[in-house]
Every structure is written in structure tokens, then in C-alpha cells.
Coordinates of C-alpha atoms in Angstrom, one line a residue:
Chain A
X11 CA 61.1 -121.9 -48.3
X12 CA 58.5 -124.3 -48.9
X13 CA 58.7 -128.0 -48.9
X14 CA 58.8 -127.9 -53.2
X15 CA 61.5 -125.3 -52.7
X16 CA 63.2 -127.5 -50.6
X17 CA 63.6 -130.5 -53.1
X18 CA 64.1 -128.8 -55.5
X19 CA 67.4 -127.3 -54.0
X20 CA 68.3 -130.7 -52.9
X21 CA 67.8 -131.8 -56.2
X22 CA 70.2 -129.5 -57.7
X23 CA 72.8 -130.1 -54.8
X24 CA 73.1 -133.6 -55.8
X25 CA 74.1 -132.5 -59.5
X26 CA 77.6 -133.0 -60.1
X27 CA 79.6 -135.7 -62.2
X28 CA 80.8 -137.0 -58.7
X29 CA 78.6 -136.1 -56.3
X30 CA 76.1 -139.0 -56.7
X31 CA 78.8 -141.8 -57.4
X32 CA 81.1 -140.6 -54.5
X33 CA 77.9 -140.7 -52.0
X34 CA 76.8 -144.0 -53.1
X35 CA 80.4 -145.7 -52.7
X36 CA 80.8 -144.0 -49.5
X37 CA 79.6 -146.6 -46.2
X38 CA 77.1 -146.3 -43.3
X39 CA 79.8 -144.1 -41.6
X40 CA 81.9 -143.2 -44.4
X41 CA 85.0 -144.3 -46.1
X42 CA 88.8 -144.2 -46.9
X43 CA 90.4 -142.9 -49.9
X44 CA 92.0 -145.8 -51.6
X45 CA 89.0 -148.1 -51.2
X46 CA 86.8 -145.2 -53.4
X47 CA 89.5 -144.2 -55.4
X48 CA 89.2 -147.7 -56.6
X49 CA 85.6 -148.0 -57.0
X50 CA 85.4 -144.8 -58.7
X51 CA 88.2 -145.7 -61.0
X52 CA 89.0 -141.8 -60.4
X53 CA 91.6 -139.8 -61.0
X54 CA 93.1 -139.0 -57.6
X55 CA 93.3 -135.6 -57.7
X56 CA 89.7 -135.5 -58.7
X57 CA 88.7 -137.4 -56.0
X58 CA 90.2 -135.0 -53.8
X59 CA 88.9 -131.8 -55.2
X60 CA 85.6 -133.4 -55.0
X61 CA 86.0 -134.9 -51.2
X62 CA 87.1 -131.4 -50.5
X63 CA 84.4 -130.1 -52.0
X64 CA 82.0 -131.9 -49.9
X65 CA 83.7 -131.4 -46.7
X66 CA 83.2 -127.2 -47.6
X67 CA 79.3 -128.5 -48.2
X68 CA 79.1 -129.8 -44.8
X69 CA 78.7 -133.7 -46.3
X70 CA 82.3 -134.9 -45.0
X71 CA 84.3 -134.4 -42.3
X72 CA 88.1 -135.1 -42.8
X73 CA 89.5 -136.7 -40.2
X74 CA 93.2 -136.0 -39.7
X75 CA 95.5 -139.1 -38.5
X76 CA 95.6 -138.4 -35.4
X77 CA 92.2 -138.7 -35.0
X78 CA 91.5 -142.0 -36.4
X79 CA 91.9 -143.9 -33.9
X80 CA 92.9 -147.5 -36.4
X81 CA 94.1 -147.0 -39.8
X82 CA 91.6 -149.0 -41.0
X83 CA 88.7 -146.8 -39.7
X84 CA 86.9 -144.1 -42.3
X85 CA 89.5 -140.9 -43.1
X86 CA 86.2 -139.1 -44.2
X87 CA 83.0 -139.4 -41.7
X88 CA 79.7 -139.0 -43.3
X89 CA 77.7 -135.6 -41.1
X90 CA 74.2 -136.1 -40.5
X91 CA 73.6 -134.0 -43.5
X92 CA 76.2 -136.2 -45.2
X93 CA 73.7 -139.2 -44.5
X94 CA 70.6 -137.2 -45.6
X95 CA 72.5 -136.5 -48.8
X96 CA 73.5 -140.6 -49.2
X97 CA 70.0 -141.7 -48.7
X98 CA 68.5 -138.8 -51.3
X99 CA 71.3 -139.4 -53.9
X100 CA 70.4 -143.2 -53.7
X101 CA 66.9 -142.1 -54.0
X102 CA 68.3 -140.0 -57.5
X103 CA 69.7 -143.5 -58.4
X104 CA 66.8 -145.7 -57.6
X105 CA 65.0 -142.9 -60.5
X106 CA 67.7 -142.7 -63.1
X107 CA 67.7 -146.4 -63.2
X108 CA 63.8 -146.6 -63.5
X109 CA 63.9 -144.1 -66.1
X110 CA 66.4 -145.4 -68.5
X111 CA 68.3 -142.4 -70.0
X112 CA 71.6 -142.8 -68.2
X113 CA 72.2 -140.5 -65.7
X114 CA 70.3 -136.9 -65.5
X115 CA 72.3 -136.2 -62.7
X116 CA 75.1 -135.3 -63.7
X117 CA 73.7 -132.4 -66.3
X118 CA 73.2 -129.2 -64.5
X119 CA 69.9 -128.4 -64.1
X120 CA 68.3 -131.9 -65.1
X121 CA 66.8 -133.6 -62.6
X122 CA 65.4 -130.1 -61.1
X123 CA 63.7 -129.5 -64.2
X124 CA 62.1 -132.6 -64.3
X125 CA 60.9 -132.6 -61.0
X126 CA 59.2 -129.0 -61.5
X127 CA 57.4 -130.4 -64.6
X128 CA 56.5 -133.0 -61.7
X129 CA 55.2 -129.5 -59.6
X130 CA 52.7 -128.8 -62.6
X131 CA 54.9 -126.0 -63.4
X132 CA 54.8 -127.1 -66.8
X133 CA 55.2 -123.7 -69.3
X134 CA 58.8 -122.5 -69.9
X135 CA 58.5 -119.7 -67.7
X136 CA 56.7 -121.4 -65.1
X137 CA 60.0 -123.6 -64.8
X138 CA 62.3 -120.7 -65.5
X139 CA 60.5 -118.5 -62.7
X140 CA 60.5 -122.3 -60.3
X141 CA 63.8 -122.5 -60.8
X142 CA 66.0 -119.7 -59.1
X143 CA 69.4 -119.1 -61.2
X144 CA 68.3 -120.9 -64.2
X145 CA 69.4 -119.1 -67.5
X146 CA 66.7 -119.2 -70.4
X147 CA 69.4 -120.6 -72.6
X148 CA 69.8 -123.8 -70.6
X149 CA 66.4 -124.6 -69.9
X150 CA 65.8 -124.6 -73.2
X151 CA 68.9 -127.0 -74.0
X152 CA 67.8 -129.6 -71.5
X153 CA 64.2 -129.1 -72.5
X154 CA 65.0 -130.5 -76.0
X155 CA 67.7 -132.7 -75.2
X156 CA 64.2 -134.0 -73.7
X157 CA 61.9 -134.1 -76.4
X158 CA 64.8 -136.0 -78.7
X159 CA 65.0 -138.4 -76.3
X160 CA 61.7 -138.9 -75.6
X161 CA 61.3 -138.2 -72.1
X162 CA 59.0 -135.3 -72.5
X163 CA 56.2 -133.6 -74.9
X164 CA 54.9 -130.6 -76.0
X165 CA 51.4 -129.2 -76.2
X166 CA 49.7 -126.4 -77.5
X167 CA 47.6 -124.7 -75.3
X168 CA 45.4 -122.0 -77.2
X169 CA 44.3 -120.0 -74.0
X170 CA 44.6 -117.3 -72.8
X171 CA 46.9 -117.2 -75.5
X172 CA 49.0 -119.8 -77.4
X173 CA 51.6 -121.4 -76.0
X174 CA 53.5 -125.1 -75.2
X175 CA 53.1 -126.7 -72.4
X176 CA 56.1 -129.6 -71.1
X177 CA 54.8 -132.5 -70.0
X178 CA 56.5 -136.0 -69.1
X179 CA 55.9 -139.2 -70.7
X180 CA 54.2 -141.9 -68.5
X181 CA 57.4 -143.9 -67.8
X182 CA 59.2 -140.5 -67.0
X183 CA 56.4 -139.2 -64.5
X184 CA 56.0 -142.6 -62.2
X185 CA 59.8 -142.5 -61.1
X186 CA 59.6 -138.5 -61.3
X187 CA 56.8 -138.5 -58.5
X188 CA 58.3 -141.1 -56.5
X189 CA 61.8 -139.1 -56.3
X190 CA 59.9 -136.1 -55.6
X191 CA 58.1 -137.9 -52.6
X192 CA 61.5 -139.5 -51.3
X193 CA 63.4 -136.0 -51.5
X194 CA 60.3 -134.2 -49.5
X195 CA 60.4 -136.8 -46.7
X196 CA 64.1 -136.2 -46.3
X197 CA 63.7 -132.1 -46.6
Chain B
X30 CA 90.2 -162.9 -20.9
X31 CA 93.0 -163.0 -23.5
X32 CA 94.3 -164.9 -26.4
X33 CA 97.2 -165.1 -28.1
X34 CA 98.1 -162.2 -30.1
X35 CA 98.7 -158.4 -31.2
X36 CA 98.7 -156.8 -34.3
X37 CA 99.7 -153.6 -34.7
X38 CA 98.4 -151.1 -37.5
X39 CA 100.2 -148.6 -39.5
X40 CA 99.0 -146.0 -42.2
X41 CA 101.2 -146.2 -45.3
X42 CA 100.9 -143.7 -48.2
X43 CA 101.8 -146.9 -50.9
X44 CA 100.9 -150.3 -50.2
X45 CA 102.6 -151.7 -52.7
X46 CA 105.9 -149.5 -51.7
X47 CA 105.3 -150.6 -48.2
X48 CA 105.0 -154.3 -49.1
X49 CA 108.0 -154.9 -51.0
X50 CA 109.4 -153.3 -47.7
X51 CA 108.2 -155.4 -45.0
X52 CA 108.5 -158.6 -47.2
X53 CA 111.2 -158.2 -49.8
X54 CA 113.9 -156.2 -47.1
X55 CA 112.8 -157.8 -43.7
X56 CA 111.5 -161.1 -44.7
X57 CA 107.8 -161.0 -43.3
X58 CA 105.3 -163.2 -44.9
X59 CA 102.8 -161.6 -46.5
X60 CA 99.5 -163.2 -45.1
X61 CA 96.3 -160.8 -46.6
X62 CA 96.4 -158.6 -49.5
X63 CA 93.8 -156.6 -50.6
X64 CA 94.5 -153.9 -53.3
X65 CA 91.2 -152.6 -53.7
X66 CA 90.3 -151.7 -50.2
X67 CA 94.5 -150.5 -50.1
X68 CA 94.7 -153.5 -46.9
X69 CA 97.4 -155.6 -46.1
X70 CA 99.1 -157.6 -43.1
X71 CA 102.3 -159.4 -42.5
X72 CA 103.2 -161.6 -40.4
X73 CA 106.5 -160.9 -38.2
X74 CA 109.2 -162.9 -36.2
X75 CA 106.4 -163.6 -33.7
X76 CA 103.9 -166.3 -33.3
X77 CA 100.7 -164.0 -33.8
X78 CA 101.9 -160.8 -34.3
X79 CA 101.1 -159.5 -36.9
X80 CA 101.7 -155.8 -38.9
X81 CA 98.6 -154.5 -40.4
X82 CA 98.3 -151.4 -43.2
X83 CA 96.3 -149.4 -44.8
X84 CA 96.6 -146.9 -47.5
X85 CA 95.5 -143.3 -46.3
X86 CA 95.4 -140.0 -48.0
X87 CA 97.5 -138.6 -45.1
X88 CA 100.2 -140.2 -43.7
X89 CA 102.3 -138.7 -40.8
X90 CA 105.1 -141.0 -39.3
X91 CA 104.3 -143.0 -35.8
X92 CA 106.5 -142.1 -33.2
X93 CA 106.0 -145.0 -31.2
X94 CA 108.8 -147.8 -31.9
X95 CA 108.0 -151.6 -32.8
X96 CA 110.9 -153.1 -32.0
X97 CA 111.7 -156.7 -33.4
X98 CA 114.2 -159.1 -31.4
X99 CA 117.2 -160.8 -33.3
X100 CA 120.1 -162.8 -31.8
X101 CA 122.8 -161.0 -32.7
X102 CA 122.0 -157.1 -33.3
X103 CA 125.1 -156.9 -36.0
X104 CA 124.5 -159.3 -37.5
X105 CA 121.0 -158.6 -38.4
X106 CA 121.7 -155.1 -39.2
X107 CA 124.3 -156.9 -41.8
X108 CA 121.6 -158.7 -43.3
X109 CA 119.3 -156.4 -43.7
X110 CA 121.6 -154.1 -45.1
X111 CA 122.5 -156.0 -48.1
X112 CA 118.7 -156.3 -48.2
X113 CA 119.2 -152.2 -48.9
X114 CA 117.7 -151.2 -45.4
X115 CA 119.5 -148.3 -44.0
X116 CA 120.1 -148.3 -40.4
X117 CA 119.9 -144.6 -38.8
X118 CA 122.4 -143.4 -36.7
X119 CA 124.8 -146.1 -34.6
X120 CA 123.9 -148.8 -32.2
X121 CA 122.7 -147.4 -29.2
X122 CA 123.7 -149.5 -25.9
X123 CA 121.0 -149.8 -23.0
X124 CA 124.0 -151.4 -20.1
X125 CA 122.5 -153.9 -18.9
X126 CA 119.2 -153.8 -20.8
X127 CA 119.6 -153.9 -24.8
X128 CA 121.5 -153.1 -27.9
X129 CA 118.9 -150.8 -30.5
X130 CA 119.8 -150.2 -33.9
X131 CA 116.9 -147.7 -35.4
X132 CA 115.3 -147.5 -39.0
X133 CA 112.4 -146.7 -40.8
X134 CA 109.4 -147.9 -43.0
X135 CA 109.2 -146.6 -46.6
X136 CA 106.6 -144.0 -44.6
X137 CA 109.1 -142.9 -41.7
X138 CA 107.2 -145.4 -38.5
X139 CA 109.7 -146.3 -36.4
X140 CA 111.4 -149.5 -36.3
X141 CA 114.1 -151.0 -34.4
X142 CA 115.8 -154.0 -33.9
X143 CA 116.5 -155.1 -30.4
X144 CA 119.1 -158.0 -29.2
X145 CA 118.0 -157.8 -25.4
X146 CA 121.0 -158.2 -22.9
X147 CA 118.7 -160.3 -20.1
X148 CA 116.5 -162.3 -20.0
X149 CA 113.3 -160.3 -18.0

């Protein structure tokens, strides 16, 4: 897998309606439930499902009381992949907020599409072949949830034969490269 | 090396549950009180000793006792009953030693109240 690959699966492991807000409330070492139950302002079974969740990803490890040696120590411990996965999701962050359109995060498929228009992969099945899993239909959902919000543009390109190419507007493309540049040196 | 001072820690499932516990029923001042973070400490019938707690997702009962003097043991256990604390079990008699009368937090930790016999 190359290094494009690699982001680009990072990317999409960082999508999730929790993923990136659970990460960035979570410490250096990790945390405790109660203290990111109340940041979150989450439901706490969906905090759980989601904690649980991460611990199957290899993120979290749950300690068990007996192994927390003070109550007021983390109950989940950050792995080292864990860590990798805070510092890119604050990297994903860093980009929503430069961007300005809320979080992409969040939408399956959004911030890996946008990064492999940031590849030069910029015809619809250039991204559909970049993207491993991707169905047509919700490519071409995100693609023009794009275009209305003006995040992206099409052009026509006449050879070899007509078709559109996807391409980012400028103040899409700056924080677009930089996140692609922060998740390689982390990949 | 040392000062004066031990606090002992506890994880509790409701802080609020465990609160109204350690300060409504036994009469410990509550000295910090964090909800967000789920922290809290009491003070107790010692000069600084305190009871810390923190909300976890897990909580499994310590087995270890923290056992708090009184003067008279039936009396206390009188006191704290009206408070609605239930005593488990009957006074047990160490000859000799100390008079024990066992109950627990709103989490099952151990507690016990002690009215030593001698002075060690």
C-alpha cells in the first residue's frame, strides 16, 4: 500500500459522528468516562458503543478496576496507535475549521474524497477507482453536496473525449494539501 | 519525609448517590466537588484524612475496610441509623482489642466503625 493509500485509509478511519470528538476530548494518556461523557454531552450508552468500538480498533485499551491503580487515573489508555489516531484526528480538525463547512468528518466518505481530488484524481472514476469500497451512488451525493456548497467545481474537459473534471476551490485546496501532508507524516 | 495526612480513594458508580451518603448519613464535610470531571472529597473524623471519589464506568466493591473511630460503638450505630444507614450483621467483639460494627457505601466499599478497647 502506498503512502496516498495509506492516508487515504486513515482518512476514512477517522469518519464517524464520534470518532473525532471522542479522540480530541480524550488526554495525553487517555481518559475517564464521566469527565467525556460530560464534554461530549453524550448519551451514555453511545459513548460506550463508541469506546467499545475503539478498543476493537486497537485505539483504547479498557482498563479494568483492578488495574487502575487510583480511581482518579484514565479507565481507557490511549495505544500508540490510539495517539497516532489523536494527533491525525486533530490534524482533521485543524482542516474542518480552516475550511469552514462544519464538519466533513463525520459524512462517510467526505474527507477521503477531498483528499483524492487533492491526489489529482480528479474525474469521477478516477475517485471511484482511488477509493476502494466507494459506491457510485455516494460519490456522487457527496460530490454535489460539494458543488452547492461551494467547495468544489466542475470542468469540461473535451479530450480524449468529454467529460467533468472535480476540482477544489482555492480556500478548499490550501487546508486539503496541508491535511494530506500531516496524515502522510503520521502513515 | 512525611507530612500530615492520608486520603484514601474510592470508585463510585454515582457521585451524587455517593455524596449525599458520606455527607447527608455520616456527617463528612464535603470539601471539593467537581461534577464535570465526576471528582469529589470529604473530609472525615480525622485531622487530614480525607475520602476521595471518582465516578467510573465500572465499579466493583473494595474489600479493604476504612474503619472510622467513635466513642461509644452503639451509640454511633444509633445515630447513624436514624440517619437510614444499615449496619450489616451484629457487633463483632475483638476481647481486648475493639468492638466493629460493619456497613457499606452506596457502592458496597467496606466501612466500619471501630470503638477501640486500648489505647495502643
Amino acid at each position: 500500500m502506498n503512502k496516498e493509500q495509506r492516508v487515504l485509509r486513515l482518512s476514512r478511519e477517522l469518519t464517524g459522528q464520534w470518532t473525532l470528538p471522542i479522540l480530541l476530548a480524550l488526554e495525553e494518556r487517555g481518559g475517564r468516562f464521566t469527565p467525556l461523557q460530560n464534554k461530549l454531552n453524550i448519551a451514555p450508552s453511545r459513548l460506550s458503543a463508541n469506546l467499545k468500538k475503539m478498543v476493537e480498533d486497537g485505539l483504547l485499551i479498557h482498563l479494568s478496576p483492578a488495574e487502575r491503580r487510583h480511581p482518579l487515573l484514565p479507565e481507557y489508555v490511549l495505544t500508540d496507535k490510539g495517539r497516532l489516531y489523536r494527533e491525525a484526528a486533530r490534524a482533521v480538525h485543524l482542516s474542518e475549521q480552516r475550511i469552514g463547512h462544519g464538519r466533513l468528518s463525520d459524512k462517510v466518505w467526505g474527507l477521503p474524497i477531498l483528499l483524492t481530488i487533492g491526489y489529482d484524481h480528479t474525474r469521477f472514476q478516477e475517485i471511484r477507482q482511488t477509493l476502494e469500497g466507494i459506491t457510485p451512488r455516494i460519490l456522487s451525493t457527496r460530490l454535489q453536496e460539494y458543488l452547492e456548497d461551494g467547495m468544489i467545481f466542475r470542468q469540461i474537459k473535451d479530450e480524449p473525449r468529454p467529460t467533468f473534471l472535480y476540482l477544489m476551490e482555492k480556500q478548499v485546496q490550501r487546508p486539503i494539501r496541508q491535511l494530506s501532508l500531516d496524515l502522510a507524516s503520521l502513515v | 519525609m512525611y507530612r500530615s495526612g492520608v486520603s484514601i480513594w474510592y470508585n463510585v458508580s454515582n457521585l451524587e448517590r455517593t455524596l449525599e451518603f458520606y455527607s447527608g448519613k455520616l456527617g463528612f464535610e464535603v470539601i471539593f466537588h467537581d461534577p464535570e470531571s465526576g471528582m469529589a472529597m470529604v473530609n472525615t473524623n480525622t485531622k487530614d484524612c480525607v475520602i476521595g471519589f471518582s465516578e467510573a464506568e465500572t465499579v466493583e466493591p473494595a474489600t479493604s475496610s476504612t474503619v472510622f473511630e467513635v466513642i461509644n460503638i452503639e451509640e454511633a450505630m444509633k445515630q447513624l441509623e436514624e440517619n437510614g444507614v444499615s449496619f450489616i450483621g451484629e457487633v463483632e467483639h475483638i476481647p481486648g482489642m475493639a468492638k466493629l460494627a460493619t456497613f457499606v457505601d452506596p457502592d458496597g466499599h467496606n466501612l466500619m466503625l471501630a470503638e477501640t478497647l486500648v489505647e495502643l
